[in-house]
Short mmCIF file of C-alpha atoms in Angstrom, two decimals:
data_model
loop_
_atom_site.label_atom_id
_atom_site.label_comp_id
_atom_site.label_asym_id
_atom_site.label_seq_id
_atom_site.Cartn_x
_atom_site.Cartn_y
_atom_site.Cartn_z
CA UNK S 1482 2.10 41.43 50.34
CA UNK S 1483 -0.62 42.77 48.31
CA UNK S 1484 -1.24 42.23 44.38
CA UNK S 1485 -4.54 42.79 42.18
CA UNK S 1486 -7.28 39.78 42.40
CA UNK S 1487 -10.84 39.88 42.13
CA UNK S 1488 -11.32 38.79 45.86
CA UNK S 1489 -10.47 42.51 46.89
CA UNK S 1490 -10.93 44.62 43.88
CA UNK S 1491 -14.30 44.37 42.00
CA UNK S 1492 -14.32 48.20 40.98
CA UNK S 1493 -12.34 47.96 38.11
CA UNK S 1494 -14.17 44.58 36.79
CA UNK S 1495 -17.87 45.23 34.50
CA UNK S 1496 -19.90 43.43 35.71
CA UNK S 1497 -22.14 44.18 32.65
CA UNK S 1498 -21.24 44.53 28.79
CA UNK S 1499 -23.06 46.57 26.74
CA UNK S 1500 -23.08 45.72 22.68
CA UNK S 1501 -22.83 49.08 20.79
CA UNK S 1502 -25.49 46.95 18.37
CA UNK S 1503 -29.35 46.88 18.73
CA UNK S 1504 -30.81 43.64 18.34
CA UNK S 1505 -33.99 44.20 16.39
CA UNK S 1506 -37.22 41.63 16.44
CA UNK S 1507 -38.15 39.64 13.27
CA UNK S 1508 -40.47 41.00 10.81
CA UNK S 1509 -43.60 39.65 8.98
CA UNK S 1510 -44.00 39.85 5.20
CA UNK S 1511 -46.48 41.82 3.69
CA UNK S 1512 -48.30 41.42 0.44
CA UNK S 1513 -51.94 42.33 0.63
CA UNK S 1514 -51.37 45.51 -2.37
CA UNK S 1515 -50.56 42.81 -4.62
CA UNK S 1516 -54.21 42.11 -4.70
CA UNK S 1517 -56.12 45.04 -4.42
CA UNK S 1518 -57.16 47.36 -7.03
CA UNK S 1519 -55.87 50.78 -6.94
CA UNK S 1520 -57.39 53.87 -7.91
CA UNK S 1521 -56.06 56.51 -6.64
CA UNK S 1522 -55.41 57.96 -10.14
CA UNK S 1523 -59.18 58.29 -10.14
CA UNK S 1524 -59.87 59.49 -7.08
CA UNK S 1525 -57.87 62.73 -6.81
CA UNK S 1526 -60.35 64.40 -4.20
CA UNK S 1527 -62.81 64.06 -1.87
CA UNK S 1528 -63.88 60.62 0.27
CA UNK S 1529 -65.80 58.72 -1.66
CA UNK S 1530 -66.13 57.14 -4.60
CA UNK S 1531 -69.40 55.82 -6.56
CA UNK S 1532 -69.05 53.02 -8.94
CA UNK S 1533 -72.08 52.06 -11.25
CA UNK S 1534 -72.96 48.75 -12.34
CA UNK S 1535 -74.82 46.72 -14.72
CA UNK S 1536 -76.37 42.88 -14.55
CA UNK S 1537 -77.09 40.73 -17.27
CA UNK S 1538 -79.96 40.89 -20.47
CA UNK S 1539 -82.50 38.47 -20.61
CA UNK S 1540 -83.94 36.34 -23.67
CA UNK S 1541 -87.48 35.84 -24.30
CA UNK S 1542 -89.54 33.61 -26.17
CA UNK S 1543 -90.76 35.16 -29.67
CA UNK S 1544 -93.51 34.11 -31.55
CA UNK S 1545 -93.81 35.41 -35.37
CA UNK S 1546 -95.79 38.01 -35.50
CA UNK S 1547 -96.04 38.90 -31.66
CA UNK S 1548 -94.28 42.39 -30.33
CA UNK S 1549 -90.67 41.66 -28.92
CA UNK S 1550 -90.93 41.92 -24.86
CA UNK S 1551 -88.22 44.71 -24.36
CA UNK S 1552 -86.62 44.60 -20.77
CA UNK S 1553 -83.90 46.31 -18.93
CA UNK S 1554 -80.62 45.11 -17.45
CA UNK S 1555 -80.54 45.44 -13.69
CA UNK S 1556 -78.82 48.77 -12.21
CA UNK S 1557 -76.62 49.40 -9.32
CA UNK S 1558 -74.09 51.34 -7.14
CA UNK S 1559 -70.39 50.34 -5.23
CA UNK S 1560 -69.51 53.04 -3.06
CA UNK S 1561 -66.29 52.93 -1.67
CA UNK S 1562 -64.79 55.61 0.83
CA UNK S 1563 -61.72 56.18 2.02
CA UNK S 1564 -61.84 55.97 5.89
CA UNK S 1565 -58.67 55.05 7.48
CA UNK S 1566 -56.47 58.21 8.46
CA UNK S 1567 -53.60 56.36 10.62
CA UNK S 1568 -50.39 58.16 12.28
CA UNK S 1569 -47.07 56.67 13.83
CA UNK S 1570 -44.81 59.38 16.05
CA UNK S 1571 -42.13 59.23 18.86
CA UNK S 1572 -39.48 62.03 20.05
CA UNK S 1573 -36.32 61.72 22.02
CA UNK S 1574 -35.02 64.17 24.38
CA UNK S 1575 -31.97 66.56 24.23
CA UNK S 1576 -30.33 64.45 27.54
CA UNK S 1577 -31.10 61.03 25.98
CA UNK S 1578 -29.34 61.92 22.97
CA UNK S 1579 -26.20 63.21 25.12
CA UNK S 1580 -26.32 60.33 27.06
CA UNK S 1581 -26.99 57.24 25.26
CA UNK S 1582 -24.19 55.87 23.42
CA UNK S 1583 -27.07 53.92 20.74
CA UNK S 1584 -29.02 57.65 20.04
CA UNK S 1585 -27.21 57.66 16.62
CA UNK S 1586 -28.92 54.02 15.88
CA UNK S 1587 -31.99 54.66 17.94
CA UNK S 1588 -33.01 57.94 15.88
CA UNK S 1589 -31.73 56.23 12.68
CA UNK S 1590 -34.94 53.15 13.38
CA UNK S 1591 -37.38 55.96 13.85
CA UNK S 1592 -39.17 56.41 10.40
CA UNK S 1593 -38.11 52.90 8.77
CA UNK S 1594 -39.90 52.08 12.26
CA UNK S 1595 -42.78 54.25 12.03
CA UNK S 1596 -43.34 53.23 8.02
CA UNK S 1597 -43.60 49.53 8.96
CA UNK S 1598 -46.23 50.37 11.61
CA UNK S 1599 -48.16 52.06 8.60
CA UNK S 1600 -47.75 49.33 6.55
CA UNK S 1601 -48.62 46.36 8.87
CA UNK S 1602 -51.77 48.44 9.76
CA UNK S 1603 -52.61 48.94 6.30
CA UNK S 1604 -52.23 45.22 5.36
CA UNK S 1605 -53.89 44.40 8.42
CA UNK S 1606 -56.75 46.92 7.30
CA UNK S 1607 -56.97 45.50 3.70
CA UNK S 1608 -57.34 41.93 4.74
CA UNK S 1609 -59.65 42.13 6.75
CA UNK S 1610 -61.96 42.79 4.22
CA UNK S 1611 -62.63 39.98 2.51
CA UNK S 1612 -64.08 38.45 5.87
CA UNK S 1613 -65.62 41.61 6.87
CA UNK S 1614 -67.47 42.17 3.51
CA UNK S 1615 -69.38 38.63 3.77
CA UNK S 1616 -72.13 38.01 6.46
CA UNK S 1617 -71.16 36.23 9.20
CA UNK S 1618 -72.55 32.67 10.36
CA UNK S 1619 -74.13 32.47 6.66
CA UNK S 1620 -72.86 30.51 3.72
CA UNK S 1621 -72.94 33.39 1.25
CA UNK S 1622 -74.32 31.40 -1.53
CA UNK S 1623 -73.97 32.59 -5.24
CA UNK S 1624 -74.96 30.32 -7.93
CA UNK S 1625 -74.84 27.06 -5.23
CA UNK S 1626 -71.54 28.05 -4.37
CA UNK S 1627 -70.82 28.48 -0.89
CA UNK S 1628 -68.17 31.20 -0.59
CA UNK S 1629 -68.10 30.82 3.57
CA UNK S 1630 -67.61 27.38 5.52
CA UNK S 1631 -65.81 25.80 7.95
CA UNK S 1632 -62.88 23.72 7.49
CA UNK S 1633 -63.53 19.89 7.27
CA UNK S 1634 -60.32 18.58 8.50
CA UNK S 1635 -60.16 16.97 11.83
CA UNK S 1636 -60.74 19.59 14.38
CA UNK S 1637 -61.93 22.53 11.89
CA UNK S 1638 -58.86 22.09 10.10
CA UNK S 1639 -58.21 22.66 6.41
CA UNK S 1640 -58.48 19.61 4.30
CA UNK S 1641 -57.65 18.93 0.31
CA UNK S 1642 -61.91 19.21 0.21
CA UNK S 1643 -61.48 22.42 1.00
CA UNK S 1644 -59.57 23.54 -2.09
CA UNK S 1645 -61.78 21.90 -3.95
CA UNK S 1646 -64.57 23.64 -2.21
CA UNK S 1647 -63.57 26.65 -2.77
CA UNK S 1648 -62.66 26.08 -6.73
CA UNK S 1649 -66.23 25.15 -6.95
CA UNK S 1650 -66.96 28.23 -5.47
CA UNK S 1651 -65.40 30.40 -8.26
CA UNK S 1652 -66.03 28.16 -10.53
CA UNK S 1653 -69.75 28.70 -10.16
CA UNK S 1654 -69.69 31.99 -10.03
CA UNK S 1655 -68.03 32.88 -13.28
CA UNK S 1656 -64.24 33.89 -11.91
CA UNK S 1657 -61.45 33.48 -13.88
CA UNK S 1658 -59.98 29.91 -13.22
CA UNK S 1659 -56.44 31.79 -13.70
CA UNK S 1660 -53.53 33.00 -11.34
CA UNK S 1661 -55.91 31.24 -8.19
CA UNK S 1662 -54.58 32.23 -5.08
CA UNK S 1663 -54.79 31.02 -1.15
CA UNK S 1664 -53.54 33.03 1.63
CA UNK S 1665 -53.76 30.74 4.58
CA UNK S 1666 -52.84 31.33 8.56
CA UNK S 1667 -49.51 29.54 9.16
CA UNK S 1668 -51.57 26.80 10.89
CA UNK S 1669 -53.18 25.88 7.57
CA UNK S 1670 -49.67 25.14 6.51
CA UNK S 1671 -48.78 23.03 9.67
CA UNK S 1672 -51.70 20.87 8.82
CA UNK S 1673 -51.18 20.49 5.19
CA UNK S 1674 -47.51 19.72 6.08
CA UNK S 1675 -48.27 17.14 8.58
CA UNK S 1676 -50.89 15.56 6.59
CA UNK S 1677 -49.34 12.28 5.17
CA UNK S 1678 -52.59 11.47 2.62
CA UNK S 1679 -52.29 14.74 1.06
CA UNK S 1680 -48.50 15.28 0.14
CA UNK S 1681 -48.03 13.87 -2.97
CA UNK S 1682 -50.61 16.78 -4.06
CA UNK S 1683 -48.44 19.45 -2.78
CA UNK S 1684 -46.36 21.21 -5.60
CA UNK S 1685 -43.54 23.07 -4.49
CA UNK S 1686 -43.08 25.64 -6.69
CA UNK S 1687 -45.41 28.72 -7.98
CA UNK S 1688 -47.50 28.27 -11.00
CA UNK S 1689 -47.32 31.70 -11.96
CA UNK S 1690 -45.17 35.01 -11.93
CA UNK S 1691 -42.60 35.78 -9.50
CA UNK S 1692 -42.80 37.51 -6.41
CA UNK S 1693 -42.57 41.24 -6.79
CA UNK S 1694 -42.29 43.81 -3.89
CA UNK S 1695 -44.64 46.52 -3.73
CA UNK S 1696 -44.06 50.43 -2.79
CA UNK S 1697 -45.40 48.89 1.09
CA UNK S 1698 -44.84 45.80 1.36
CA UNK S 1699 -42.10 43.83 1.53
CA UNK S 1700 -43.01 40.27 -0.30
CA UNK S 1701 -44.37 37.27 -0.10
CA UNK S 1702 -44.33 33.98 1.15
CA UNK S 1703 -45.10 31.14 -0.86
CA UNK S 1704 -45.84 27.76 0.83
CA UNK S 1705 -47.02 24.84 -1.47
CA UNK S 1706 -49.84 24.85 -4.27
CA UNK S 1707 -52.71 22.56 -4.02
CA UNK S 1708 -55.68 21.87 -6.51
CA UNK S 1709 -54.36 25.10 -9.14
CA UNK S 1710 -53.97 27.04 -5.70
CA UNK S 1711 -50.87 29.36 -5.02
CA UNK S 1712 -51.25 28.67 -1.30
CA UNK S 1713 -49.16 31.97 1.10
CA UNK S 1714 -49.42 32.49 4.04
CA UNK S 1715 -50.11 35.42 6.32
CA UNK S 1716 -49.48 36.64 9.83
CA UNK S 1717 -52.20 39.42 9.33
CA UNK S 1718 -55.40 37.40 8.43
CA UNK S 1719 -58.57 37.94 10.98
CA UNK S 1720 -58.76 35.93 13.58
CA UNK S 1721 -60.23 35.09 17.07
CA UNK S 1722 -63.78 34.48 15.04
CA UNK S 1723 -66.49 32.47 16.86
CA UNK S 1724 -69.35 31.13 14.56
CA UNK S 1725 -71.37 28.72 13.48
CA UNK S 1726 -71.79 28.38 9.24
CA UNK S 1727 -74.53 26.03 7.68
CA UNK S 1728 -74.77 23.85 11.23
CA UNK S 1729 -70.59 23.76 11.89
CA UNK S 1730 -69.77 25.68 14.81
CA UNK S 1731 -65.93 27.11 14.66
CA UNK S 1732 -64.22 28.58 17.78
CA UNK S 1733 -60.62 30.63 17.96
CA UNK S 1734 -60.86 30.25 13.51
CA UNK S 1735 -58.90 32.48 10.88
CA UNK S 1736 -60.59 33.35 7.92
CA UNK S 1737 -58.40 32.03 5.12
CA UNK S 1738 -58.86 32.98 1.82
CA UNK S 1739 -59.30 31.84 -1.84
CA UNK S 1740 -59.47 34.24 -4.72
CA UNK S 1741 -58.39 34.56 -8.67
CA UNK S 1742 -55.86 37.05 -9.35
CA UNK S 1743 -56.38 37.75 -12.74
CA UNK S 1744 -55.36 41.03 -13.28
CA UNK S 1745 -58.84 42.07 -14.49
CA UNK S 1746 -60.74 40.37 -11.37
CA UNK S 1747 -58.72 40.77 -8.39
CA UNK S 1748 -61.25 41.07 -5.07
CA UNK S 1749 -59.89 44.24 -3.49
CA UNK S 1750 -60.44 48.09 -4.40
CA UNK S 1751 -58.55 50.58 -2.36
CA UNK S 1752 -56.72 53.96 -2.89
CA UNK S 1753 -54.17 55.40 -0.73
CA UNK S 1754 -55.05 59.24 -1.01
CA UNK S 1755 -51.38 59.82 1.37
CA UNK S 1756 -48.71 57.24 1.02
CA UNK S 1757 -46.77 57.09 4.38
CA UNK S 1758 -45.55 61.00 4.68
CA UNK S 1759 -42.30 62.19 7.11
CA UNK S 1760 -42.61 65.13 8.88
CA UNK S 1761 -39.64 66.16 11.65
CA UNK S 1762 -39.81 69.34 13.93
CA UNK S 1763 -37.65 70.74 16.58
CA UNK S 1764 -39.60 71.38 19.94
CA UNK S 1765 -37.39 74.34 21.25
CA UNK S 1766 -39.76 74.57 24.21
CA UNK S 1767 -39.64 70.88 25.45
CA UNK S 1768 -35.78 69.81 24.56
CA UNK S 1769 -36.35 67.73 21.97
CA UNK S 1770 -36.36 66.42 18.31
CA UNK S 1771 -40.26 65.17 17.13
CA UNK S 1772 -40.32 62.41 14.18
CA UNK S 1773 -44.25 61.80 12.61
CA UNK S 1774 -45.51 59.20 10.09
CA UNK S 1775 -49.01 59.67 8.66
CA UNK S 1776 -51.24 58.02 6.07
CA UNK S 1777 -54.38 57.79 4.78
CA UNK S 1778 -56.47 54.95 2.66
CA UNK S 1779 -59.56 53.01 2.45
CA UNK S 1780 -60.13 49.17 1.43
CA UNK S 1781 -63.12 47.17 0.43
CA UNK S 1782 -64.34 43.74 -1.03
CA UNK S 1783 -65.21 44.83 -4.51
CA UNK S 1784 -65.76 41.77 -5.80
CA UNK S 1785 -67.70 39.50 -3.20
CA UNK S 1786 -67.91 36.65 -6.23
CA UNK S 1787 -63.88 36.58 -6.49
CA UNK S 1788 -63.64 35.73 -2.92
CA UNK S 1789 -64.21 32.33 -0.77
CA UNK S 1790 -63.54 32.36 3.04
CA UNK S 1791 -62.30 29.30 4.66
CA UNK S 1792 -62.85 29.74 8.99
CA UNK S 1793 -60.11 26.99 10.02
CA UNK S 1794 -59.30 26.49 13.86
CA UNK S 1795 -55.99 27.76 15.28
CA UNK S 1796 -55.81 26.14 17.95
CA UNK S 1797 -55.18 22.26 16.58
CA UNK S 1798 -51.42 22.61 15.88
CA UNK S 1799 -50.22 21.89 19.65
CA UNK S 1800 -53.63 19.91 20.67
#
């Protein structure tokens, strides 16, 4: 007597199922161009670009009578260049396009794919500066206001202090006291969460604007406000930094960062000379179908006043 079971027929059972879907990992937001000033309307050619500036008159005494002391304003020049020329490609074969059943979805990721890559290494790129313009293991001091310090929480956390820190910061140096912003490491927000002194300060909606997508990014993440402060956070802040800042040592620390973003005072300059740019070609010789991404830009601190790093230690959430 014989009959179909799985004891002596396996070769008509899968063993394996195959989804026709493509599972597809989670993506960080971006927001850094909210914060930079463009122009790339005034910088149609070339590399670089020379800004002049002026300082402030002086007054002197006068006596009646006595010449009046004439004096000049002090003088200088912000060059920025553009310096980042950054590329994304991939290719896929005549017999992987016969043969896979996902080639359709596969060659359908490529340039949304490729784009993000530009943009995360352009955010990446752009904040970076702000810890990157300032001198390391130094309290960059303008007008007694330290614009680089460690966090005095518990640990090299972040602490309410902090914010106030920084405000004093800005304060001192003449920055608008409008549209303040803080874009914090995700661990900054773990502590503030978790700190039970401190949340009856936390606000949890914006003070100001919505949140508007830019041409390359894809939003924003808004976390609580503390002290006037818009605080977001960010995946793409610089990390792994090791130094020691008026006598507190930091190890494994993210530079956080405070700022106004008054429209007329924001901290960054850049100018993307080639937004991301598709280019597709058929390789006749090697079987295949070639997909490349390129872009070029440059970033800077432009404002080193309009900008207050906090170095907070990642390391405390699971300690």
């Amino acid at each position: 007597m014989s009959g179909f079971s799985t004891d002596t027929i396996d070769n008509l059972i899968r063993t394996d199922i195959w989804t026709p879907d493509l599972k597809e990992i989670f993506e960080f937001e971006l927001m850094g161009l909210k914060y930079v000033k463009l122009i790339t309307d005034r910088f149609p050619d070339g590399d670089r670009y020379n800004i002049p500036s002026i300082g402030q008159m002086e007054t002197q005494d006068y006596a009646e009578g006595q010449p009046i002391k004439y004096t000049a304003m002090d003088t200088g020049n912000y060059q920025f260049t553009i310096n980042k020329y950054k590329s994304s490609g991939t290719f896929i074969s005549d017999k992987m396009k016969q043969d896979s059943m996902w080639s359709p979805e596969l060659v359908g990721s490529f340039v949304p794919k490729m784009n993000r890559a530009l943009a995360v290494a352009m955010e990446t790129d752009l904040l970076s500066k702000g810890n990157a313009g300032q001198t390391a293991s130094d309290p960059n001091t303008i007008n007694d206001g330290r614009h680089r310090f460690v966090g005095g929480g518990s640990g090299n956390t972040i602490s309410v202090n902090d914010f106030a820190k920084a405000k004093f910061a800005l304060e001192k140096a003449a920055v608008p006291m409008t549209n303040l912003i803080a874009i914090v490491d995700p661990s900054v927000v773990f502590t503030l969460a978790t700190q039970t002194n401190i949340v009856n300060l936390l606000t949890p909606n914006p003070q100001w604007g919505r949140i508007v997508s830019e041409n390359y990014s894809t939003g924003m993440r808004f976390s609580v406000n503390v002290f006037g402060f818009d605080v977001y956070t960010s995946a793409y802040l610089p990390k792994g930094i090791s130094e020691t800042v008026s006598s507190v040592a930091v190890t494994n620390g993210v530079a956080n960062y405070f700022f106004s973003a008054a429209p007329d005072a924001v901290p960054l300059i850049g100018a993307i000379r080639q937004p991301p740019r598709v280019e597709q070609e058929r390789n006749k010789d090697l079987q295949r179908d070639e997909f490349v991404v390129t872009a070029r830009w440059g970033f800077d601190l432009y404002r080193e006043e309009n900008m207050v790093v906090c170095l907070t230690d990642t390391s405390t959430v699971y300690s």
